[in-house]
Coordinates of N, CA and C in Angstrom, one line a residue:
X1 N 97.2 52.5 5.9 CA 98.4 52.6 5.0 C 99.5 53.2 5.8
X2 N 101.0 52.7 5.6 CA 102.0 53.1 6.4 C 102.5 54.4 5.8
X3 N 103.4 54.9 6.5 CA 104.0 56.4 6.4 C 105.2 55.4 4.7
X4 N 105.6 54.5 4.8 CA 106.1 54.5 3.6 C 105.5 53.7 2.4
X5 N 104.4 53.1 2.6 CA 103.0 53.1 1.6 C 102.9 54.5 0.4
X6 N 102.5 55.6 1.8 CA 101.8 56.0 1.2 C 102.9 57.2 0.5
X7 N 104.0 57.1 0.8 CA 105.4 57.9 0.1 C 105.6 57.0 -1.2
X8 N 105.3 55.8 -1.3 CA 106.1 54.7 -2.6 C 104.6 55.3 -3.5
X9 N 103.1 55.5 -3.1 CA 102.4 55.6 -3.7 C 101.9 56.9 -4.3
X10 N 102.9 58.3 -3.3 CA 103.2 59.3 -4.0 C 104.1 59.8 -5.4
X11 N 105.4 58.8 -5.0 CA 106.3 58.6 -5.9 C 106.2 58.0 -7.3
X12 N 105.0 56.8 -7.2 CA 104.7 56.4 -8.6 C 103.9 57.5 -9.2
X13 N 103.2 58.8 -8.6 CA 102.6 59.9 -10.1 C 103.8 60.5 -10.3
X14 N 104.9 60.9 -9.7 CA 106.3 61.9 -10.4 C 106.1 61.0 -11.9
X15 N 106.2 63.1 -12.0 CA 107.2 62.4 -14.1 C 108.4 62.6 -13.6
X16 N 109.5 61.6 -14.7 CA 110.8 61.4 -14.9 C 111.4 62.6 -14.2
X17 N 112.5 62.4 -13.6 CA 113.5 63.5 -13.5 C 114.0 64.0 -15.0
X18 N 113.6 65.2 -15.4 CA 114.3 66.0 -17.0 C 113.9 67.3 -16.5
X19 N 115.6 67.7 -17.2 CA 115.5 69.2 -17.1 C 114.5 69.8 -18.0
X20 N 113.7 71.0 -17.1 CA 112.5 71.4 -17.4 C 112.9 72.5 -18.8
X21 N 111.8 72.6 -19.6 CA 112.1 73.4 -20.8 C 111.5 75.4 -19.7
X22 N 110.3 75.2 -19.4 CA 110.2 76.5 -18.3 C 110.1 75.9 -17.2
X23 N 110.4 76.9 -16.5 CA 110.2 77.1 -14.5 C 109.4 78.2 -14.3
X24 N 108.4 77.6 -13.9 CA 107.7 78.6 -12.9 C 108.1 78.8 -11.1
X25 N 107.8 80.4 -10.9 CA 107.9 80.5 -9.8 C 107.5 81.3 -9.2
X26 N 106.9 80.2 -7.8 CA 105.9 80.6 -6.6 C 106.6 82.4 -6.4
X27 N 105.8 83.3 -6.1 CA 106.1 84.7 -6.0 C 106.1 85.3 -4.4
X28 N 105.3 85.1 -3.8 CA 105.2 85.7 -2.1 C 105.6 84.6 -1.4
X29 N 106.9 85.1 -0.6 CA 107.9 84.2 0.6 C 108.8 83.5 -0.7
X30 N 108.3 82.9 -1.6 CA 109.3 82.8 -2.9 C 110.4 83.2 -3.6
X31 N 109.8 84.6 -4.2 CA 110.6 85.7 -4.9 C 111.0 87.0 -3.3
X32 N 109.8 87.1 -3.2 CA 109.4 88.6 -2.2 C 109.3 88.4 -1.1
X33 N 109.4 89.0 -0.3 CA 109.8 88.9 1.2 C 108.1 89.6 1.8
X34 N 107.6 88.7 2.3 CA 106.0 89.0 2.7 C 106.4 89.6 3.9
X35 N 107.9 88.9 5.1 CA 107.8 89.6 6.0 C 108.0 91.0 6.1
X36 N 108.4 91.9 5.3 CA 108.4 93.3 5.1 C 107.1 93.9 5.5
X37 N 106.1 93.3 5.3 CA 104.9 94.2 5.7 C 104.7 94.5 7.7
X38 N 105.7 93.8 8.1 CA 105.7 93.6 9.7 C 105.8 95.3 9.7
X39 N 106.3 96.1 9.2 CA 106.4 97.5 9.4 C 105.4 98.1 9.5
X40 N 104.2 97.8 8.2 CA 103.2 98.4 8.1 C 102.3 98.2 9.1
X41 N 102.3 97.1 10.0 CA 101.6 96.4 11.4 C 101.8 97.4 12.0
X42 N 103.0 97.8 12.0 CA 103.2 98.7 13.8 C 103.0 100.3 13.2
X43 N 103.1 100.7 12.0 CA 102.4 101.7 11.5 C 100.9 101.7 11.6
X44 N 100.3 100.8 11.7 CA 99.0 101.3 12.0 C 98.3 100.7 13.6
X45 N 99.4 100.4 14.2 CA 99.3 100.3 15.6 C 98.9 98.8 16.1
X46 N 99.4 97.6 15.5 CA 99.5 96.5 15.5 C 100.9 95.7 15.9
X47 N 100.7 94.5 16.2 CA 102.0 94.2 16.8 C 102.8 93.3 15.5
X48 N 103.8 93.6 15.1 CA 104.9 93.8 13.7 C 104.2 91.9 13.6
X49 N 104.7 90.8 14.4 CA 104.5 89.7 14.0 C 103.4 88.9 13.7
X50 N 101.9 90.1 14.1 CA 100.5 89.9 13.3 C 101.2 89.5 11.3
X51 N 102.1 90.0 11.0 CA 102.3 89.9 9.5 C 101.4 88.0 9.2
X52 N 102.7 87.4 9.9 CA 102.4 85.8 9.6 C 101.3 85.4 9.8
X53 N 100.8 85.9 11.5 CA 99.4 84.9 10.9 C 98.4 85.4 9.9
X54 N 98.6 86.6 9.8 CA 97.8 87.4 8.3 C 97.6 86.4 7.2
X55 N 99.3 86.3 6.8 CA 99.8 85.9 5.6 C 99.4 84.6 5.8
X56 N 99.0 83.6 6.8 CA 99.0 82.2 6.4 C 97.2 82.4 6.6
X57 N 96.4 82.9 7.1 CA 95.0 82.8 7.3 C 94.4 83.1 5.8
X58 N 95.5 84.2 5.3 CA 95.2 84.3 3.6 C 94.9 83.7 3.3
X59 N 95.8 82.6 2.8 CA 96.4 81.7 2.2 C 95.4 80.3 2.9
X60 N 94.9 79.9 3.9 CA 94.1 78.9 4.2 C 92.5 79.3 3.9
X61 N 92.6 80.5 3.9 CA 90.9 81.2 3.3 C 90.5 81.2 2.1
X62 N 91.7 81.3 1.4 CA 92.0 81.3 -0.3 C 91.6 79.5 -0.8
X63 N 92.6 78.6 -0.1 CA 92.3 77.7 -0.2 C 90.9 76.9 -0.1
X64 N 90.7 77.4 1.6 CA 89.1 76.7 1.8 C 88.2 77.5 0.7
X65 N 88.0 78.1 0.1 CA 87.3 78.9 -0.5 C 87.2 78.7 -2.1
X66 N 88.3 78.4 -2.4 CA 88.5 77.2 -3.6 C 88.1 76.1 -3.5
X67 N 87.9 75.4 -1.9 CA 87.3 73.8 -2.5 C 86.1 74.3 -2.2
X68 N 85.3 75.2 -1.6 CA 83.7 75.2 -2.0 C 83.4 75.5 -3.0
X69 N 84.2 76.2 -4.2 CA 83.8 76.7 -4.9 C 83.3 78.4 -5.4
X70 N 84.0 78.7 -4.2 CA 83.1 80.1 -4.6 C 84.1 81.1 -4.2
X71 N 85.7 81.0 -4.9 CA 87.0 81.6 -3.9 C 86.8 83.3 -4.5
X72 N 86.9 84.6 -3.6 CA 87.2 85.8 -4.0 C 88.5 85.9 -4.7
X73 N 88.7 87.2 -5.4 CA 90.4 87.5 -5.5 C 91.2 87.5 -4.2
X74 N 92.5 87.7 -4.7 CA 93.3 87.6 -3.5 C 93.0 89.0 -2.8
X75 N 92.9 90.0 -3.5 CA 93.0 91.7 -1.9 C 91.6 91.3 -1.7
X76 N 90.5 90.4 -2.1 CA 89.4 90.7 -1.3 C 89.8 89.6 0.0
X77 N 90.2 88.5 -0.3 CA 90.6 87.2 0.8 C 91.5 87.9 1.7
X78 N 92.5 88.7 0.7 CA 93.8 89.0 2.2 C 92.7 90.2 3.2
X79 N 92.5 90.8 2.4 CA 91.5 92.2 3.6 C 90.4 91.4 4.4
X80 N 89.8 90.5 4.0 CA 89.1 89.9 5.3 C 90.0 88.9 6.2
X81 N 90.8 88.4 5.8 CA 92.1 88.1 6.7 C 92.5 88.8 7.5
X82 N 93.0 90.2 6.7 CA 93.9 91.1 7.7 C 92.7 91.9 8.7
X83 N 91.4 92.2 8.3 CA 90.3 92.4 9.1 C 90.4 92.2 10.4
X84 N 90.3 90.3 10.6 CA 90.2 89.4 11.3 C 91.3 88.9 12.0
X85 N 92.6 89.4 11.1 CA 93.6 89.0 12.4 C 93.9 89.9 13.1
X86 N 93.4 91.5 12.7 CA 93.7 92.6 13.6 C 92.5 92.8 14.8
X87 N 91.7 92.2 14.2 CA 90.5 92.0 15.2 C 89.3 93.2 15.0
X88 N 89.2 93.0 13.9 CA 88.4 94.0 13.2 C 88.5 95.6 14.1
X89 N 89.6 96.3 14.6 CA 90.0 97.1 15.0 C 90.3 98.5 13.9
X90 N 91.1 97.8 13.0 CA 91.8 99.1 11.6 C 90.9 99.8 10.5
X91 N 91.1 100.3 10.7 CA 89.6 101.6 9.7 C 90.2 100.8 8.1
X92 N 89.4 101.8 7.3 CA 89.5 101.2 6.0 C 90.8 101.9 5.5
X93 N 91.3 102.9 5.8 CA 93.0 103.5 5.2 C 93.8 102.7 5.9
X94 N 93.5 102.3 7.0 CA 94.8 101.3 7.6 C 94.4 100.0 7.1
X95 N 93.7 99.8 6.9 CA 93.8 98.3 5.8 C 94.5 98.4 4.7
X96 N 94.3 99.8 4.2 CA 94.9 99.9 2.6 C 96.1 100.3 3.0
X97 N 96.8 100.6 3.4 CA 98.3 101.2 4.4 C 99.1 99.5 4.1
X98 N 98.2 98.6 5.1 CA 98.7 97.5 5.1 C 98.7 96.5 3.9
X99 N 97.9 96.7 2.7 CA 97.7 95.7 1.9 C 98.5 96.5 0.7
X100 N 99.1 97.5 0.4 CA 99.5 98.5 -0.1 C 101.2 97.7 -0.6
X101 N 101.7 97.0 0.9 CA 102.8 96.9 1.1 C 103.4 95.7 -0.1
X102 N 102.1 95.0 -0.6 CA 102.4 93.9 -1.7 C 103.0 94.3 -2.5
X103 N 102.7 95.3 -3.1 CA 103.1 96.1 -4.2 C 104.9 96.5 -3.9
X104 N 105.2 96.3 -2.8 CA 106.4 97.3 -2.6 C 107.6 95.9 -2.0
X105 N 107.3 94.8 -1.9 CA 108.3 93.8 -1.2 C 109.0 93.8 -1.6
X106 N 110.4 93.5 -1.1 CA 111.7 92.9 -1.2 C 112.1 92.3 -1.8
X107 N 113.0 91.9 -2.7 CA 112.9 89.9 -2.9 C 114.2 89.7 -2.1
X108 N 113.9 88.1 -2.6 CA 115.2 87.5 -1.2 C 116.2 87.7 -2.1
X109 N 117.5 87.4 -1.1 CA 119.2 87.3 -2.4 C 119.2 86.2 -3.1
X110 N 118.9 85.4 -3.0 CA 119.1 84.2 -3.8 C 117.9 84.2 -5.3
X111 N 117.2 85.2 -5.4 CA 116.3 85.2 -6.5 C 116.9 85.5 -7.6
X112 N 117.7 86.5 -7.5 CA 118.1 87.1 -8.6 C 119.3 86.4 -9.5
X113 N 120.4 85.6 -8.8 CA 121.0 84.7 -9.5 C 120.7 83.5 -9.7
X114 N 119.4 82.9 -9.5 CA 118.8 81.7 -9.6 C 118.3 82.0 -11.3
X115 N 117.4 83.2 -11.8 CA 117.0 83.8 -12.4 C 118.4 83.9 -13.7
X116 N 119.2 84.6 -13.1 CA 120.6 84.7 -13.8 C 120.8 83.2 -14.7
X117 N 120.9 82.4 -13.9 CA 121.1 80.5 -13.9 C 120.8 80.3 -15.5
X118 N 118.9 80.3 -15.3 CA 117.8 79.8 -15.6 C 118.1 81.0 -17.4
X119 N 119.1 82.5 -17.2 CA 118.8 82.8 -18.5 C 120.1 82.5 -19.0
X120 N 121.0 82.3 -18.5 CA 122.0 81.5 -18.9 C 122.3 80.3 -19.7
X121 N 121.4 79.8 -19.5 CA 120.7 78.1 -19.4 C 119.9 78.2 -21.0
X122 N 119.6 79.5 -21.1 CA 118.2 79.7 -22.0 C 116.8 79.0 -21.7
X123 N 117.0 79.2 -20.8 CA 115.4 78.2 -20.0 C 114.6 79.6 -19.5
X124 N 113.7 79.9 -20.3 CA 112.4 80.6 -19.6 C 112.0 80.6 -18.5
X125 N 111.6 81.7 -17.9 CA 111.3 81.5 -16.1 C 110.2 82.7 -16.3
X126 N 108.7 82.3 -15.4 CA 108.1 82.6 -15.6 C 107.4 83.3 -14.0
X127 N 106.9 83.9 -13.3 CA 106.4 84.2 -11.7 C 105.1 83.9 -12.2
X128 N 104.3 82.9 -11.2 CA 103.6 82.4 -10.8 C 102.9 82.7 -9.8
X129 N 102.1 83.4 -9.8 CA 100.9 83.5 -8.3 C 99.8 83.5 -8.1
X130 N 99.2 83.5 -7.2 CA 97.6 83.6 -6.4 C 96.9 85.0 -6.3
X131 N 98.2 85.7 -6.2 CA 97.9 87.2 -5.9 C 97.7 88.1 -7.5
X132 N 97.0 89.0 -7.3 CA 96.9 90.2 -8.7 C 98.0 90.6 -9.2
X133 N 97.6 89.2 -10.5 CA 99.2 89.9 -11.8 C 99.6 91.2 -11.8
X134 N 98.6 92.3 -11.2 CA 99.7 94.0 -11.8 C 100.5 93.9 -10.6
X135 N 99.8 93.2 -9.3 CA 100.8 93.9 -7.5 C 101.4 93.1 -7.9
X136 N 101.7 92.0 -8.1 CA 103.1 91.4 -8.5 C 103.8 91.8 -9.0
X137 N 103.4 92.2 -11.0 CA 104.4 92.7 -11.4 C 105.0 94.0 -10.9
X138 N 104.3 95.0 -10.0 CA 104.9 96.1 -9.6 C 105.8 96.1 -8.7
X139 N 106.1 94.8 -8.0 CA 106.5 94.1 -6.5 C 108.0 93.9 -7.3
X140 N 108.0 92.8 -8.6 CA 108.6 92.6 -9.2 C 109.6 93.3 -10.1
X141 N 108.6 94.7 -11.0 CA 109.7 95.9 -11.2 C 110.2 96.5 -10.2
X142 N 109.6 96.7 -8.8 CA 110.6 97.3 -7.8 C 111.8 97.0 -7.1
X143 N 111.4 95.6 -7.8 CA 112.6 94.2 -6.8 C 113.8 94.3 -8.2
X144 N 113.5 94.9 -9.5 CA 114.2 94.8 -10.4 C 114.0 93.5 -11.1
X145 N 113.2 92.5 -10.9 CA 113.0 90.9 -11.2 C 112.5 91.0 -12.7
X146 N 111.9 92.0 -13.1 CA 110.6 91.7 -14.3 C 111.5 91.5 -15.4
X147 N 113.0 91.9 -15.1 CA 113.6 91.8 -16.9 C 113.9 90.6 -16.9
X148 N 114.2 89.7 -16.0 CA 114.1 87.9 -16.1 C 113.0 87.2 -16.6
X149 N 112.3 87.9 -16.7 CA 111.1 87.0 -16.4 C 110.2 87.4 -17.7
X150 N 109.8 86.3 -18.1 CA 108.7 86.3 -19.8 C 107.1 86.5 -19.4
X151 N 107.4 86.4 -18.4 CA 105.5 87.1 -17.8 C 105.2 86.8 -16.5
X152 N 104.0 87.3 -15.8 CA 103.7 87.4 -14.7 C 102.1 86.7 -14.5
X153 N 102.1 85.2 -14.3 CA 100.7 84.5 -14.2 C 100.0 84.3 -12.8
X154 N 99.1 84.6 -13.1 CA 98.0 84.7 -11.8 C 96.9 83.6 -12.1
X155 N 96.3 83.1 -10.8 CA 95.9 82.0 -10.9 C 94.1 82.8 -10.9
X156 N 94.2 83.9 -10.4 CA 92.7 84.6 -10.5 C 92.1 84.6 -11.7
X157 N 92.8 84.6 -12.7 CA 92.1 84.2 -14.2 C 91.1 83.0 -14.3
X158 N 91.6 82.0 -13.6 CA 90.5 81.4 -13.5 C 90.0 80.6 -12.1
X159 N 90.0 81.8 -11.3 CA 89.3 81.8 -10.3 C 89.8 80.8 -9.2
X160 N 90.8 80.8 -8.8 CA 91.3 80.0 -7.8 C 92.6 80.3 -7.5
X161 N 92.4 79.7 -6.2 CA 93.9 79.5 -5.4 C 94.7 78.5 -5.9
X162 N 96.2 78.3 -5.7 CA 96.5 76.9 -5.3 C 96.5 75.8 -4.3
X163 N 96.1 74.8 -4.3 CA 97.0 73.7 -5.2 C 96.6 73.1 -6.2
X164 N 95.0 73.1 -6.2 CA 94.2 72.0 -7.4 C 94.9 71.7 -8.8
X165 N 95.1 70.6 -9.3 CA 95.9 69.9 -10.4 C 95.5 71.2 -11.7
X166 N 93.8 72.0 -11.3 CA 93.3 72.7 -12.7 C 94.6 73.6 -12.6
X167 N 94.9 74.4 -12.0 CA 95.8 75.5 -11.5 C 96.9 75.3 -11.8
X168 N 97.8 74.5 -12.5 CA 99.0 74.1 -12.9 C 99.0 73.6 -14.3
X169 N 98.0 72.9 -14.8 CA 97.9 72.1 -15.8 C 97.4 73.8 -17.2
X170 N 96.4 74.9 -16.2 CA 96.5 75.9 -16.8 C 97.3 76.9 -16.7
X171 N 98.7 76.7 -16.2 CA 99.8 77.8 -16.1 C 100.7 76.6 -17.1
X172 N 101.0 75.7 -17.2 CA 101.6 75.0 -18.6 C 101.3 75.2 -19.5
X173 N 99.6 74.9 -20.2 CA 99.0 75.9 -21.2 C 99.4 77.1 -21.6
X174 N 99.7 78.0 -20.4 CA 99.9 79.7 -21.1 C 101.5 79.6 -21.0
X175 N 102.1 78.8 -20.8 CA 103.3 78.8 -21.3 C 103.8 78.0 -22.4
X176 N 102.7 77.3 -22.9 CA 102.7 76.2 -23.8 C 104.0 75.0 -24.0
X177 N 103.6 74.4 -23.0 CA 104.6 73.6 -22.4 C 103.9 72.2 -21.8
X178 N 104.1 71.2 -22.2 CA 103.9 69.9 -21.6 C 104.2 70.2 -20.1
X179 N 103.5 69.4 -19.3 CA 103.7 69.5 -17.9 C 105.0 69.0 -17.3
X180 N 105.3 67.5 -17.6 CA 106.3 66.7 -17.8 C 107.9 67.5 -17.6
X181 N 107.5 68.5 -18.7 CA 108.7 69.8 -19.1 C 108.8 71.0 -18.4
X182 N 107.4 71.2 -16.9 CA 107.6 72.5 -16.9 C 107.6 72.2 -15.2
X183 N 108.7 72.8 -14.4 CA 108.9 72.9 -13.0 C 108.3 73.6 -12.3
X184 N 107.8 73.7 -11.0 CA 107.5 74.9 -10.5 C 108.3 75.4 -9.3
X185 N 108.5 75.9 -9.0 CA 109.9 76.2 -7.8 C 108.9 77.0 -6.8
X186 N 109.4 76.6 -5.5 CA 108.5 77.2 -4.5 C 109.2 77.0 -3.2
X187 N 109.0 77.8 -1.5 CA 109.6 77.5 -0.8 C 108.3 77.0 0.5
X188 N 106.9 76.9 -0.1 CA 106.2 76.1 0.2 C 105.7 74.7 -0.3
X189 N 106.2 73.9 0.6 CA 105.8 72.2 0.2 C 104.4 72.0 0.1
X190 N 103.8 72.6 0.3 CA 102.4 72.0 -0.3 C 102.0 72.8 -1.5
X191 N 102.9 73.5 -2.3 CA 103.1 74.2 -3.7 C 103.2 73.3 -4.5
X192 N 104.7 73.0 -3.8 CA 105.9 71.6 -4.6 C 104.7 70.7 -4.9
X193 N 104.2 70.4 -3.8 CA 103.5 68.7 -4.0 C 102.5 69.1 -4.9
X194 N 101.6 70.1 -4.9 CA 100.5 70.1 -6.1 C 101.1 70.2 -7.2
X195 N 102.3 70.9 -7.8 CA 103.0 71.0 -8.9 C 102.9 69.0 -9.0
X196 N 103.9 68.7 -8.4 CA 104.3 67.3 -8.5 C 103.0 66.3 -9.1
X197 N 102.1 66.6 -7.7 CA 101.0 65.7 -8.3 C 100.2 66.1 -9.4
X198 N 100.4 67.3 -10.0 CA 99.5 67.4 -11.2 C 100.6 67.3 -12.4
X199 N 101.6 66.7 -12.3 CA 102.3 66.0 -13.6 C 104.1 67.2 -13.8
X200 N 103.9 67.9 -12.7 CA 105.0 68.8 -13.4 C 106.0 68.5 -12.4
X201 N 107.7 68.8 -12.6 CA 108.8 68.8 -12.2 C 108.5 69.7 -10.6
X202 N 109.2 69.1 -9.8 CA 109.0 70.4 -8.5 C 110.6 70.5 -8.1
X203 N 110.6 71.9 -7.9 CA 111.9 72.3 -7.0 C 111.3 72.6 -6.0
X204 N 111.7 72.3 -4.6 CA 111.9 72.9 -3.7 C 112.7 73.2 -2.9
X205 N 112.8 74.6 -2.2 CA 113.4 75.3 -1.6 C 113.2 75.1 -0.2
X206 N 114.4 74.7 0.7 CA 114.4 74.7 1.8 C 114.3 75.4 3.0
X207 N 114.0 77.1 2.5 CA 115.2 78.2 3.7 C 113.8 78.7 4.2
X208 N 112.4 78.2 3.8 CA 111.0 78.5 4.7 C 111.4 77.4 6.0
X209 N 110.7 76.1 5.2 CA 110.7 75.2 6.3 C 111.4 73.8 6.4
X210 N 112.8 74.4 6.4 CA 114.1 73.5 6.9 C 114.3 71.8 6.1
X211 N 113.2 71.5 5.8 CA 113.1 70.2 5.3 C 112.1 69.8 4.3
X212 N 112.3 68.3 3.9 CA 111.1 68.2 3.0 C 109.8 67.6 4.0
X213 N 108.8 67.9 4.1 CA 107.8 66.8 5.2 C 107.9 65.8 4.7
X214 N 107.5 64.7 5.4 CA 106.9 63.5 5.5 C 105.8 63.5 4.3
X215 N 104.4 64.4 5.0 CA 103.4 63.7 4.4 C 103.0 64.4 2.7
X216 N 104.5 64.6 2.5 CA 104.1 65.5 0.4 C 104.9 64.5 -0.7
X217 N 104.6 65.0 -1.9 CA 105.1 64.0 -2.9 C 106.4 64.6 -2.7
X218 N 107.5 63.8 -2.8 CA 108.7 63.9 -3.5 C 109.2 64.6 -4.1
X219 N 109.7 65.8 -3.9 CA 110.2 67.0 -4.9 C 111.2 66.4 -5.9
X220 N 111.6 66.7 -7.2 CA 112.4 66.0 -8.0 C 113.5 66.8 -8.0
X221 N 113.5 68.1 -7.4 CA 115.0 68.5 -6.7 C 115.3 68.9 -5.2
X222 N 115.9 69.5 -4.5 CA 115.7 70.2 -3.4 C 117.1 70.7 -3.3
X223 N 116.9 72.1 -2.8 CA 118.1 72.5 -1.7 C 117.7 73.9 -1.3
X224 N 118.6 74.2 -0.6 CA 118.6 74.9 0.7 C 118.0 76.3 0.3
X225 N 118.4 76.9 -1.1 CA 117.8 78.1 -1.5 C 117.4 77.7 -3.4
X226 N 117.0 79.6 -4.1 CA 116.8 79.0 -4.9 C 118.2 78.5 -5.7
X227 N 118.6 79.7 -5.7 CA 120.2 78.8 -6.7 C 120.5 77.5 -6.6
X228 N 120.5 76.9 -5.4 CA 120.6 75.7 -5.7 C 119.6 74.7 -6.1
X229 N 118.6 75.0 -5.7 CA 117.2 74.6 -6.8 C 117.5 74.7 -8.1
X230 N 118.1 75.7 -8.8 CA 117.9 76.1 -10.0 C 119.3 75.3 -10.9
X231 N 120.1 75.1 -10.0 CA 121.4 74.8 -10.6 C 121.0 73.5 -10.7
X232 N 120.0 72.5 -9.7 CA 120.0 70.8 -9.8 C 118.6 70.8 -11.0
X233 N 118.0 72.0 -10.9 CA 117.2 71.4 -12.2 C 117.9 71.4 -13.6
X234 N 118.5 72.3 -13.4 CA 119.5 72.7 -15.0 C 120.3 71.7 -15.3
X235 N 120.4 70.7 -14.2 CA 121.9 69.0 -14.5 C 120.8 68.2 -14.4
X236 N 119.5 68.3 -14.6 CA 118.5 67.3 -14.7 C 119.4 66.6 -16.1
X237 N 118.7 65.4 -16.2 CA 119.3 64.8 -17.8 C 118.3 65.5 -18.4
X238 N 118.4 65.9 -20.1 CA 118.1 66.3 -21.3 C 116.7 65.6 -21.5

């Protein structure tokens, strides 16, 4: 099958372009700035840019670990990650030094007026994650985020990572929203595309990785940050 096969054959699952009744949104590199933990690296005597491969070995252990079937929570997946990328070197306080730091991230500038948008709009917006609903929401009261937002959903409730179609189709349920109606905004494309392919609206966010790929579905909005994400889902037609 050719590179534009199999894009025309991604494009027939999208629902309609319509502005979404809620938005969900991806939370770490998303809302919060994961690279902030590069501090706690060199605090416990690691080199600051171990953060990333931490953060993405997470995140691919989380995943493989969902298709066998048998996925941990997220601080038990990230601590055997961060274990393993430090080289099993960090005692058990300097693990917790480093995994501590979830709780305390940043958010990016473009969160908070995207958020603004979306209550202006009267459109519900909801944070969405893989990681433990309380470290988010405490990530989230310290970022000031939590008064935007109508709740804080974690995908550990029922035992998985993203992207699997279950994992979306049960964060629509707890917002009780048709899929059709409900976006997910993310600044990772293989977020977008599992939103996409399991029936729901995707925004994506350009300012991780510069473009849309080739080999994902079709985001039904895009731009460079969230605001402008937020602003093209809101001129969706009705």
């Amino acid at each position: 099958m050719s590179t534009v096969e199999g894009a025309s054959q991604l494009d027939r699952m999208r629902v309609p372009d319509r502005r979404p009744r809620v938005v969900l949104f991806d939370v770490f590199e998303t809302m919060l700035q994961v690279s902030a933990l590069r501090s706690r690296f060199v605090d416990v005597g690691r080199p600051d840019h171990e953060w990333e491969l931490f953060y993405t070995r997470t995140l691919r252990d989380g995943m493989a670990l969902t298709l066998a079937g048998a996925v941990r929570p997220f601080a038990e997946v990230a601590r055997a990650a961060l274990r393993t990328t430090a080289q099993h070197t960090l005692s058990e306080e300097a693990l917790d030094h480093v995994l501590a730091g979830f709780a305390e991230l940043p958010p990016y500038p473009d969160v908070e007026p995207a958020l603004r948008a979306l209550a202006r709009a009267r459109i519900p917006a909801y944070a969405f994650t893989q990681g433990g609903a309380e470290v988010a929401s405490d990530a989230l009261d310290r970022a000031g985020l939590r008064t935007y937002l109508r709740g804080v959903l974690s995908t550990e409730e029922i035992r998985s990572f993203k992207p699997p179609a279950r994992v979306y189709n049960w964060a629509c349920q707890q917002v009780d929203a048709m899929g059709e109606r409900v976006a997910l905004v993310a600044v990772h494309s293989w977020d977008v595309h599992g939103a996409v392919r399991a029936g729901l609206i995707g925004g994506f966010a350009t300012r991780l990785e510069g473009a849309v790929p080739d080999v994902v579905a079709r985001p039904h909005v895009v731009g460079e940050d969230l605001e402008l994400v937020v602003d093209r889902l809101i001129a969706l037609p009705a």
